[in-house]
Amino acid sequence: MRKLIVGVDLGGTQIRTALADGEGRILRRTSCLTLAEEGPGSVMGRIKGAICEVMGSTDRRQIQGIGVAAPGPLDPWKGVIMDAPNLAGWKNVPLKELMEEEFDLPVFVGNDANLAALAEQHFGAGQGIADLIYITVSTGIGGGIIVDDRLLLGAQGFAAEVGHQTVEAHGPRCNCGNVGCLEALAAGPAIARRAREVIKDGAETAITEIVGGDLDKITAREVNQAAQAGDPIAIELFRQAGFYIGIGIVNLLHIFNPSLIVIGGSVAKAGELLFEPIRTTVRERAMASYYWENTPIVPAALGDDVAILGAVALVLLQEDHDAASWLDW
Ligand SMILES: [Zn+2]
């Protein structure tokens, strides 16, 4: 009997749910709005509905388990969402317990960016690589660190917040309350903020035309649109973001010595306009060439399905490691 897995990507905006096989092929999928402001009870109802929809009439005995990729901070052992800024009103929600009661299936919960690292390792750009770091650059910057084939969780499950390493000691204020975090300098909103600043300072750029003069409409997407068309200001904004991401990666190379860096998220769609300054900075700032010579920095392979597939990989790991808990191996 073929083993199937349900993967859920519980995001701040959307809940994306899929039924997949052991090779990460998605057989059925559905998505709905999260509407987090309606509270955990209401969102749980939508998650349950989505899971029932993708399972359809599938024999439950075929389903190995349910994996959930959720925004942090969360307790990956207990499957408790602690206080997610993206899920209004969620505080200490025992997601794993609630879902196991509902479905009578094993449920595993992980931080979405952590699980994206697992997804890229199992099904994407990092297959067969035992030491890799995944970085997602979109509205925020998150990551997952796999060391010696194990996802690094830390003592309390809060590890791998690569976006909140300080890369500019007196830099701009970050959403986390600190200043100069990588996220505050290179995530999508930071790129958009810099665009507004330089335009207000008199820079002439195609970005202004793209938003019809309404600077509040600028996001990293419009900056990318202008950059892809060759706009020098927009290109420079991605160069600056890439510079800071490069500094963050140098820190990670020195600490973890991975053999691959995978970068995903919507901002990474800028492609070489972002990757080239990242690689240049890494070469300039790494302590020695052996830190980067054999460590490619590559785009993620899985696109929007990365969190769902990470949740699927999380369930698959239980069997691979033949352990009661995914953390015991
Ligand atoms: Zn921060």
Tab-separated table of C-alpha atoms and ligand atoms in Angstrom:
chain	number	residue	atom	x	y	z
A	1	MET	CA	0.000	0.000	0.000
A	2	ARG	CA	1.422	3.368	-0.996
A	3	LYS	CA	2.243	5.694	1.884
A	4	LEU	CA	0.689	9.139	1.714
A	5	ILE	CA	1.288	12.238	3.783
A	6	VAL	CA	-0.768	15.358	4.419
A	7	GLY	CA	1.242	18.587	4.430
A	8	VAL	CA	-0.163	21.850	5.759
A	9	ASP	CA	1.420	25.268	5.270
A	10	LEU	CA	-0.221	27.455	7.897
A	11	GLY	CA	0.695	30.977	6.838
A	12	GLY	CA	-0.377	34.379	8.064
A	13	THR	CA	-2.401	34.937	4.901
A	14	GLN	CA	-3.166	31.516	3.474
A	15	ILE	CA	-3.543	27.935	4.576
A	16	ARG	CA	-2.216	25.652	1.851
A	17	THR	CA	-2.855	21.961	2.230
A	18	ALA	CA	-1.823	18.999	0.091
A	19	LEU	CA	-1.848	15.239	-0.062
A	20	ALA	CA	1.548	13.987	-1.236
A	21	ASP	CA	3.352	10.710	-1.745
A	22	GLY	CA	6.716	9.714	-0.303
A	23	GLU	CA	8.593	11.235	-3.235
A	24	GLY	CA	7.077	14.653	-2.582
A	25	ARG	CA	4.665	14.478	-5.503
A	26	ILE	CA	1.530	16.440	-4.741
A	27	LEU	CA	-1.575	14.455	-5.583
A	28	ARG	CA	-4.275	16.826	-4.396
A	29	ARG	CA	-4.202	20.337	-2.991
A	30	THR	CA	-6.408	23.096	-1.691
A	31	SER	CA	-5.942	26.545	-0.238
A	32	CYS	CA	-8.031	29.005	1.746
A	33	LEU	CA	-7.547	32.270	3.569
A	34	THR	CA	-6.199	31.985	7.116
A	35	LEU	CA	-8.240	34.905	8.554
A	36	ALA	CA	-6.130	34.678	11.721
A	37	GLU	CA	-8.041	37.592	13.275
A	38	GLU	CA	-11.041	35.270	13.704
A	39	GLY	CA	-9.017	33.378	16.323
A	40	PRO	CA	-7.497	29.901	16.676
A	41	GLY	CA	-10.815	28.040	16.897
A	42	SER	CA	-11.994	29.348	13.577
A	43	VAL	CA	-8.628	28.777	11.887
A	44	MET	CA	-8.483	25.226	13.283
A	45	GLY	CA	-11.864	24.616	11.669
A	46	ARG	CA	-10.520	25.706	8.295
A	47	ILE	CA	-7.392	23.529	8.672
A	48	LYS	CA	-9.552	20.526	9.500
A	49	GLY	CA	-11.809	21.214	6.525
A	50	ALA	CA	-8.819	21.503	4.190
A	51	ILE	CA	-7.317	18.250	5.444
A	52	CYS	CA	-10.597	16.413	4.964
A	53	GLU	CA	-10.837	17.848	1.475
A	54	VAL	CA	-7.391	16.653	0.345
A	55	MET	CA	-7.771	13.252	2.001
A	56	GLY	CA	-11.134	12.763	0.302
A	57	SER	CA	-12.025	9.089	0.331
A	58	THR	CA	-8.402	7.962	0.761
A	59	ASP	CA	-8.094	4.971	3.073
A	60	ARG	CA	-6.864	6.461	6.365
A	61	ARG	CA	-4.510	3.502	6.820
A	62	GLN	CA	-2.519	4.832	3.871
A	63	ILE	CA	-1.887	8.134	5.606
A	64	GLN	CA	1.397	8.066	7.467
A	65	GLY	CA	0.792	11.336	9.233
A	66	ILE	CA	0.120	15.034	9.028
A	67	GLY	CA	2.904	17.602	8.931
A	68	VAL	CA	2.274	21.257	9.674
A	69	ALA	CA	4.602	24.121	8.786
A	70	ALA	CA	3.687	27.036	11.024
A	71	PRO	CA	5.114	30.447	11.789
A	72	GLY	CA	7.329	30.610	14.864
A	73	PRO	CA	8.044	30.866	17.616
A	74	LEU	CA	6.777	27.397	18.347
A	75	ASP	CA	7.688	24.370	20.409
A	76	PRO	CA	8.539	21.686	17.825
A	77	TRP	CA	8.512	18.891	20.394
A	78	LYS	CA	5.061	19.590	21.799
A	79	GLY	CA	3.723	21.134	18.599
A	80	VAL	CA	2.593	24.249	20.440
A	81	ILE	CA	2.369	27.598	18.633
A	82	MET	CA	3.647	29.968	21.267
A	83	ASP	CA	3.056	33.546	20.210
A	84	ALA	CA	3.221	33.933	16.442
A	85	PRO	CA	3.183	37.589	15.337
A	86	ASN	CA	1.599	36.492	12.031
A	87	LEU	CA	-1.297	34.698	13.703
A	88	ALA	CA	-3.251	37.241	15.697
A	89	GLY	CA	-4.588	35.910	18.995
A	90	TRP	CA	-2.594	32.676	18.886
A	91	LYS	CA	-0.865	32.164	22.186
A	92	ASN	CA	0.198	28.716	23.370
A	93	VAL	CA	-2.100	26.872	20.965
A	94	PRO	CA	-1.472	23.092	21.253
A	95	LEU	CA	-1.823	22.464	17.535
A	96	LYS	CA	-0.364	18.944	17.534
A	97	GLU	CA	-2.603	17.756	20.357
A	98	LEU	CA	-5.752	19.319	18.891
A	99	MET	CA	-5.124	17.819	15.472
A	100	GLU	CA	-4.185	14.370	16.759
A	101	GLU	CA	-7.462	14.269	18.673
A	102	GLU	CA	-9.354	15.298	15.573
A	103	PHE	CA	-7.775	12.949	13.040
A	104	ASP	CA	-6.371	10.090	15.113
A	105	LEU	CA	-3.168	10.324	13.059
A	106	PRO	CA	0.370	11.317	14.076
A	107	VAL	CA	0.855	15.067	13.693
A	108	PHE	CA	4.202	16.854	13.566
A	109	VAL	CA	4.668	20.601	13.679
A	110	GLY	CA	7.714	22.631	12.675
A	111	ASN	CA	8.808	26.190	12.035
A	112	ASP	CA	8.018	26.948	8.381
A	113	ALA	CA	11.492	28.230	7.468
A	114	ASN	CA	13.147	25.308	9.274
A	115	LEU	CA	10.950	22.874	7.371
A	116	ALA	CA	11.725	24.614	4.081
A	117	ALA	CA	15.343	23.580	4.656
A	118	LEU	CA	14.192	19.966	5.036
A	119	ALA	CA	12.109	20.287	1.868
A	120	GLU	CA	15.031	21.538	-0.196
A	121	GLN	CA	17.198	18.751	1.202
A	122	HIS	CA	14.659	16.005	0.495
A	123	PHE	CA	13.099	17.145	-2.761
A	124	GLY	CA	14.849	20.289	-4.023
A	125	ALA	CA	18.223	21.940	-4.513
A	126	GLY	CA	19.981	20.158	-1.642
A	127	GLN	CA	19.304	16.490	-2.305
A	128	GLY	CA	22.029	14.285	-0.866
A	129	ILE	CA	23.661	17.192	0.999
A	130	ALA	CA	24.159	16.611	4.736
A	131	ASP	CA	25.206	20.150	5.693
A	132	LEU	CA	23.150	22.937	4.209
A	133	ILE	CA	21.604	26.227	5.152
A	134	TYR	CA	18.364	27.501	3.696
A	135	ILE	CA	17.518	31.200	3.802
A	136	THR	CA	14.166	32.636	2.790
A	137	VAL	CA	14.012	36.311	1.894
A	138	SER	CA	10.502	37.716	1.553
A	139	THR	CA	8.466	39.847	3.980
A	140	GLY	CA	10.895	38.665	6.621
A	141	ILE	CA	14.075	36.616	6.563
A	142	GLY	CA	14.048	33.149	8.059
A	143	GLY	CA	16.057	30.026	7.702
A	144	GLY	CA	16.821	26.443	8.473
A	145	ILE	CA	20.179	24.908	9.285
A	146	ILE	CA	20.911	21.246	8.653
A	147	VAL	CA	24.087	19.998	10.300
A	148	ASP	CA	25.280	16.445	9.690
A	149	ASP	CA	21.855	15.510	8.294
A	150	ARG	CA	19.973	16.867	11.300
A	151	LEU	CA	17.824	19.927	11.463
A	152	LEU	CA	19.290	22.245	14.064
A	153	LEU	CA	16.561	23.179	16.556
A	154	GLY	CA	18.501	24.522	19.515
A	155	ALA	CA	17.750	23.852	23.174
A	156	GLN	CA	14.242	25.283	22.989
A	157	GLY	CA	13.496	24.972	19.293
A	158	PHE	CA	14.229	28.588	18.421
A	159	ALA	CA	17.444	28.122	16.431
A	160	ALA	CA	18.250	29.335	12.915
A	161	GLU	CA	16.741	32.819	13.082
A	162	VAL	CA	19.241	33.871	10.442
A	163	GLY	CA	17.284	37.059	9.692
A	164	HIS	CA	17.832	38.402	13.181
A	165	GLN	CA	21.598	38.323	13.238
A	166	THR	CA	22.966	41.845	13.565
A	167	VAL	CA	24.731	42.912	10.379
A	168	GLU	CA	24.846	46.662	11.083
A	169	ALA	CA	25.466	47.550	14.726
A	170	HIS	CA	23.523	50.819	14.565
A	171	GLY	CA	21.261	49.953	11.662
A	172	PRO	CA	17.521	50.453	11.211
A	173	ARG	CA	14.950	49.166	13.699
A	174	CYS	CA	13.788	45.608	13.093
A	175	ASN	CA	10.301	44.167	13.694
A	176	CYS	CA	11.829	42.108	16.498
A	177	GLY	CA	12.725	45.246	18.440
A	178	ASN	CA	16.474	45.085	17.873
A	179	VAL	CA	18.365	47.259	15.387
A	180	GLY	CA	20.466	46.359	12.377
A	181	CYS	CA	19.104	42.834	11.884
A	182	LEU	CA	19.624	41.319	8.442
A	183	GLU	CA	15.820	41.335	8.036
A	184	ALA	CA	15.700	45.100	8.647
A	185	LEU	CA	18.241	45.654	5.875
A	186	ALA	CA	17.478	43.094	3.190
A	187	ALA	CA	13.916	41.733	3.414
A	188	GLY	CA	11.289	42.949	0.932
A	189	PRO	CA	9.963	45.783	3.132
A	190	ALA	CA	13.535	47.016	3.746
A	191	ILE	CA	14.192	47.159	-0.010
A	192	ALA	CA	10.921	49.053	-0.493
A	193	ARG	CA	11.758	51.440	2.351
A	194	ARG	CA	15.178	52.202	0.829
A	195	ALA	CA	13.504	52.790	-2.547
A	196	ARG	CA	11.163	55.372	-0.987
A	197	GLU	CA	14.085	57.032	0.773
A	198	VAL	CA	16.210	57.446	-2.343
A	199	ILE	CA	13.239	58.647	-4.391
A	200	LYS	CA	12.403	61.233	-1.723
A	201	ASP	CA	16.059	62.263	-1.856
A	202	GLY	CA	15.611	62.991	-5.564
A	203	ALA	CA	16.636	59.773	-7.311
A	204	GLU	CA	15.038	59.331	-10.722
A	205	THR	CA	13.991	55.764	-11.246
A	206	ALA	CA	11.460	53.708	-13.184
A	207	ILE	CA	10.073	52.522	-9.839
A	208	THR	CA	8.222	55.855	-9.491
A	209	GLU	CA	6.463	55.320	-12.835
A	210	ILE	CA	5.619	51.702	-12.056
A	211	VAL	CA	3.643	52.792	-8.965
A	212	GLY	CA	2.143	55.800	-10.760
A	213	GLY	CA	3.881	58.209	-8.391
A	214	ASP	CA	2.296	56.676	-5.264
A	215	LEU	CA	5.366	55.758	-3.246
A	216	ASP	CA	3.285	53.904	-0.657
A	217	LYS	CA	2.612	51.270	-3.314
A	218	ILE	CA	6.277	50.346	-3.624
A	219	THR	CA	7.154	46.794	-2.647
A	220	ALA	CA	10.192	44.700	-3.523
A	221	ARG	CA	8.181	43.387	-6.469
A	222	GLU	CA	8.075	46.805	-8.172
A	223	VAL	CA	11.751	47.358	-7.403
A	224	ASN	CA	12.478	44.010	-9.035
A	225	GLN	CA	10.356	44.907	-12.053
A	226	ALA	CA	12.394	48.084	-12.559
A	227	ALA	CA	15.681	46.289	-11.900
A	228	GLN	CA	14.940	43.572	-14.460
A	229	ALA	CA	14.320	46.340	-17.017
A	230	GLY	CA	17.788	47.737	-16.290
A	231	ASP	CA	16.943	50.632	-13.964
A	232	PRO	CA	20.256	51.502	-12.241
A	233	ILE	CA	18.673	52.690	-8.972
A	234	ALA	CA	16.625	49.521	-8.614
A	235	ILE	CA	19.680	47.402	-9.437
A	236	GLU	CA	21.626	49.268	-6.753
A	237	LEU	CA	18.879	48.571	-4.189
A	238	PHE	CA	19.206	44.827	-4.829
A	239	ARG	CA	22.995	45.157	-4.698
A	240	GLN	CA	22.707	46.692	-1.224
A	241	ALA	CA	20.324	43.960	-0.045
A	242	GLY	CA	22.659	41.329	-1.512
A	243	PHE	CA	25.604	42.923	0.278
A	244	TYR	CA	23.912	42.502	3.658
A	245	ILE	CA	22.706	38.986	2.892
A	246	GLY	CA	26.306	38.223	1.904
A	247	ILE	CA	27.537	39.449	5.282
A	248	GLY	CA	24.953	37.262	6.988
A	249	ILE	CA	26.082	34.273	4.931
A	250	VAL	CA	29.744	34.906	5.799
A	251	ASN	CA	28.763	34.640	9.478
A	252	LEU	CA	26.952	31.375	8.768
A	253	LEU	CA	29.861	29.963	6.729
A	254	HIS	CA	32.271	30.699	9.547
A	255	ILE	CA	30.071	29.140	12.203
A	256	PHE	CA	28.596	26.131	10.385
A	257	ASN	CA	30.860	25.453	7.400
A	258	PRO	CA	27.987	24.116	5.270
A	259	SER	CA	28.475	22.603	1.807
A	260	LEU	CA	25.489	24.418	0.281
A	261	ILE	CA	23.521	27.627	0.789
A	262	VAL	CA	20.019	27.685	-0.697
A	263	ILE	CA	18.142	30.974	-0.981
A	264	GLY	CA	14.395	31.125	-1.559
A	265	GLY	CA	11.508	33.504	-0.942
A	266	SER	CA	9.945	36.145	-3.162
A	267	VAL	CA	12.914	38.555	-3.036
A	268	ALA	CA	15.184	35.820	-4.424
A	269	LYS	CA	13.163	36.046	-7.647
A	270	ALA	CA	15.451	38.972	-8.489
A	271	GLY	CA	17.912	36.242	-9.470
A	272	GLU	CA	21.473	37.252	-10.328
A	273	LEU	CA	20.765	40.882	-9.381
A	274	LEU	CA	20.672	39.587	-5.809
A	275	PHE	CA	22.927	36.526	-6.034
A	276	GLU	CA	25.862	38.264	-7.710
A	277	PRO	CA	26.401	40.840	-4.915
A	278	ILE	CA	25.857	38.071	-2.347
A	279	ARG	CA	28.654	35.967	-3.885
A	280	THR	CA	30.941	38.982	-4.268
A	281	THR	CA	30.519	39.923	-0.612
A	282	VAL	CA	31.134	36.346	0.503
A	283	ARG	CA	34.388	36.199	-1.489
A	284	GLU	CA	35.523	39.547	-0.138
A	285	ARG	CA	34.686	38.907	3.487
A	286	ALA	CA	35.097	35.218	4.233
A	287	MET	CA	38.117	34.435	6.349
A	288	ALA	CA	39.556	32.119	3.709
A	289	SER	CA	38.571	30.886	0.260
A	290	TYR	CA	37.956	27.347	1.493
A	291	TYR	CA	34.825	28.628	3.231
A	292	TRP	CA	33.162	29.424	-0.087
A	293	GLU	CA	35.044	27.586	-2.864
A	294	ASN	CA	33.161	24.346	-2.316
A	295	THR	CA	29.954	25.898	-1.010
A	296	PRO	CA	27.668	26.953	-3.850
A	297	ILE	CA	25.045	29.626	-3.159
A	298	VAL	CA	22.036	28.607	-5.225
A	299	PRO	CA	18.357	29.518	-5.701
A	300	ALA	CA	15.741	27.323	-4.037
A	301	ALA	CA	14.114	24.760	-6.307
A	302	LEU	CA	10.679	24.317	-4.774
A	303	GLY	CA	8.924	27.673	-5.068
A	304	ASP	CA	5.626	28.180	-3.296
A	305	ASP	CA	5.312	24.530	-2.280
A	306	VAL	CA	8.441	24.580	-0.150
A	307	ALA	CA	6.675	24.756	3.233
A	308	ILE	CA	4.104	22.073	2.351
A	309	LEU	CA	6.886	19.780	1.144
A	310	GLY	CA	8.860	20.536	4.299
A	311	ALA	CA	5.883	19.403	6.352
A	312	VAL	CA	5.751	16.238	4.228
A	313	ALA	CA	9.505	15.659	4.729
A	314	LEU	CA	9.040	16.094	8.481
A	315	VAL	CA	6.527	13.231	8.559
A	316	LEU	CA	8.746	11.061	6.340
A	317	LEU	CA	11.685	11.584	8.709
A	318	GLN	CA	9.825	9.803	11.498
A	319	GLU	CA	9.935	6.558	9.561
A	320	ASP	CA	13.452	7.079	8.223
A	321	HIS	CA	14.782	7.398	11.714
A	322	ASP	CA	12.431	4.841	13.221
A	323	ALA	CA	11.901	6.989	16.293
A	324	ALA	CA	8.894	7.900	18.338
A	325	SER	CA	9.838	11.536	18.081
A	326	TRP	CA	11.485	13.317	15.185
A	327	LEU	CA	13.830	14.841	17.713
A	328	ASP	CA	15.166	11.610	19.174
A	329	TRP	CA	17.367	10.636	16.236
B	1	ZN	ZN	15.320	41.434	14.120
